[in-house]
Amino acid sequence: MFRGVNPINLDAKGRMALPARYRESVHSHCDGRMVVTIDTEDKCLLLYPQPEWDEIQARIDALPSFNKAVRRIQRLLTGHATDLELDANGRMLLPAPLREYAQLDKKIVLLGQGNKFEIWSEELWNSTRDEYLQADEDEEIPQELQSLSL
């Protein structure tokens, strides 16, 4: 289970180091094999352990490709999906086209989302987070969240 906000620096080659607190879990769950792809709703990347991604891709592949919206998602998610592997130092190289899409520069944020991570430019994450915090209080809370007690 991945959670938390983790500020990270990309090195000059576009590599990011997975925080040490996640490395053992990633190695035991997927032997350090991850898949990164674009988020189709926000300018960030989605980083999945290989087994999690395999399940998602199987569901995407099973959808009817004659549907234009489905085909769009298939092309974007699967088309940009890239296999990554943690090196001996816990780093992985984020491909240049994906870094460009998500506007990733030196300072990035790794955001835990349960079964996956989101990778954001620090600047873009901060502004998105601030928008979420300033959201209209009249916005209706989805039924599924109304029973949660925080």
PDB file of N, CA and C in Angstrom, residues 6 14 22 25 28 30 45 48 53 62 72 81 86-88 102 107 117 119 124 131-132 138 141-142:
ATOM      1  N   ASN A   6       5.808  12.580  -1.228  1.00  0.00           N
ATOM      2  CA  ASN A   6       7.253  12.438  -1.146  1.00  0.00           C
ATOM      3  C   ASN A   6       7.938  13.361  -2.138  1.00  0.00           C
ATOM      4  N   GLY A  14      17.283  12.056 -15.762  1.00  0.00           N
ATOM      5  CA  GLY A  14      15.846  11.792 -15.668  1.00  0.00           C
ATOM      6  C   GLY A  14      15.506  10.615 -14.780  1.00  0.00           C
ATOM      7  N   TYR A  22       9.663   2.505   0.554  1.00  0.00           N
ATOM      8  CA  TYR A  22       8.836   1.718  -0.365  1.00  0.00           C
ATOM      9  C   TYR A  22       9.614   0.581  -1.039  1.00  0.00           C
ATOM     10  N   SER A  25       8.927  -3.198  -0.125  1.00  0.00           N
ATOM     11  CA  SER A  25       7.587  -3.580  -0.564  1.00  0.00           C
ATOM     12  C   SER A  25       7.548  -3.793  -2.076  1.00  0.00           C
ATOM     13  N   SER A  28       9.462  -7.017  -2.934  1.00  0.00           N
ATOM     14  CA  SER A  28       8.756  -8.244  -2.577  1.00  0.00           C
ATOM     15  C   SER A  28       7.496  -8.435  -3.421  1.00  0.00           C
ATOM     16  N   CYS A  30       6.874  -7.085  -6.620  1.00  0.00           N
ATOM     17  CA  CYS A  30       7.033  -7.188  -8.082  1.00  0.00           C
ATOM     18  C   CYS A  30       8.488  -7.278  -8.522  1.00  0.00           C
ATOM     19  N   LEU A  45       2.081  11.456 -14.118  1.00  0.00           N
ATOM     20  CA  LEU A  45       2.311  10.079 -14.533  1.00  0.00           C
ATOM     21  C   LEU A  45       1.759   9.135 -13.477  1.00  0.00           C
ATOM     22  N   TYR A  48       2.829   2.054 -11.544  1.00  0.00           N
ATOM     23  CA  TYR A  48       2.229   0.837 -10.984  1.00  0.00           C
ATOM     24  C   TYR A  48       3.273  -0.259 -10.804  1.00  0.00           C
ATOM     25  N   TRP A  53      -0.393  -3.330 -12.873  1.00  0.00           N
ATOM     26  CA  TRP A  53      -0.581  -2.847 -14.235  1.00  0.00           C
ATOM     27  C   TRP A  53      -1.109  -3.966 -15.130  1.00  0.00           C
ATOM     28  N   ALA A  62      -9.682  -5.812 -22.881  1.00  0.00           N
ATOM     29  CA  ALA A  62     -10.957  -6.517 -23.046  1.00  0.00           C
ATOM     30  C   ALA A  62     -12.092  -5.588 -23.494  1.00  0.00           C
ATOM     31  N   ARG A  72      -9.510   5.708 -27.483  1.00  0.00           N
ATOM     32  CA  ARG A  72      -8.696   6.843 -27.033  1.00  0.00           C
ATOM     33  C   ARG A  72      -7.925   6.457 -25.770  1.00  0.00           C
ATOM     34  N   ALA A  81       2.482   3.277 -21.882  1.00  0.00           N
ATOM     35  CA  ALA A  81       2.973   2.412 -20.800  1.00  0.00           C
ATOM     36  C   ALA A  81       4.396   1.954 -21.100  1.00  0.00           C
ATOM     37  N   LEU A  86      13.750  -1.059 -11.035  1.00  0.00           N
ATOM     38  CA  LEU A  86      14.610  -0.398 -10.065  1.00  0.00           C
ATOM     39  C   LEU A  86      16.031  -0.907 -10.227  1.00  0.00           C
ATOM     40  N   ASP A  87      16.994   0.023 -10.246  1.00  0.00           N
ATOM     41  CA  ASP A  87      18.388  -0.406 -10.294  1.00  0.00           C
ATOM     42  C   ASP A  87      18.865  -0.719  -8.877  1.00  0.00           C
ATOM     43  N   ALA A  88      20.129  -1.056  -8.726  1.00  0.00           N
ATOM     44  CA  ALA A  88      20.671  -1.451  -7.423  1.00  0.00           C
ATOM     45  C   ALA A  88      20.581  -0.329  -6.389  1.00  0.00           C
ATOM     46  N   ALA A 102       4.352  15.327 -18.486  1.00  0.00           N
ATOM     47  CA  ALA A 102       3.998  15.698 -17.117  1.00  0.00           C
ATOM     48  C   ALA A 102       4.740  16.947 -16.632  1.00  0.00           C
ATOM     49  N   LYS A 107      12.531  19.084  -9.600  1.00  0.00           N
ATOM     50  CA  LYS A 107      11.758  18.824  -8.379  1.00  0.00           C
ATOM     51  C   LYS A 107      10.420  18.185  -8.740  1.00  0.00           C
ATOM     52  N   PHE A 117       1.438   4.928  -7.572  1.00  0.00           N
ATOM     53  CA  PHE A 117       1.917   6.272  -7.276  1.00  0.00           C
ATOM     54  C   PHE A 117       1.516   7.189  -8.417  1.00  0.00           C
ATOM     55  N   ILE A 119       3.132  10.661 -10.193  1.00  0.00           N
ATOM     56  CA  ILE A 119       4.364  11.446 -10.246  1.00  0.00           C
ATOM     57  C   ILE A 119       4.007  12.799 -10.845  1.00  0.00           C
ATOM     58  N   LEU A 124       3.358  21.915 -10.323  1.00  0.00           N
ATOM     59  CA  LEU A 124       2.010  21.562 -10.755  1.00  0.00           C
ATOM     60  C   LEU A 124       1.222  20.898  -9.619  1.00  0.00           C
ATOM     61  N   GLU A 131      -5.756  24.147  -5.421  1.00  0.00           N
ATOM     62  CA  GLU A 131      -7.095  24.210  -6.027  1.00  0.00           C
ATOM     63  C   GLU A 131      -8.058  23.280  -5.294  1.00  0.00           C
ATOM     64  N   TYR A 132      -7.594  22.070  -4.991  1.00  0.00           N
ATOM     65  CA  TYR A 132      -8.440  21.119  -4.264  1.00  0.00           C
ATOM     66  C   TYR A 132      -8.824  21.675  -2.895  1.00  0.00           C
ATOM     67  N   ASP A 138     -19.690  24.106  -1.509  1.00  0.00           N
ATOM     68  CA  ASP A 138     -21.020  23.659  -1.905  1.00  0.00           C
ATOM     69  C   ASP A 138     -20.966  22.442  -2.819  1.00  0.00           C
ATOM     70  N   ILE A 141     -20.603  16.085  -2.058  1.00  0.00           N
ATOM     71  CA  ILE A 141     -19.733  14.953  -1.741  1.00  0.00           C
ATOM     72  C   ILE A 141     -20.386  13.691  -2.287  1.00  0.00           C
ATOM     73  N   PRO A 142     -19.628  12.876  -3.034  1.00  0.00           N
ATOM     74  CA  PRO A 142     -20.200  11.640  -3.571  1.00  0.00           C
ATOM     75  C   PRO A 142     -20.767  10.751  -2.458  1.00  0.00           C
TER      76      PRO A 142
END
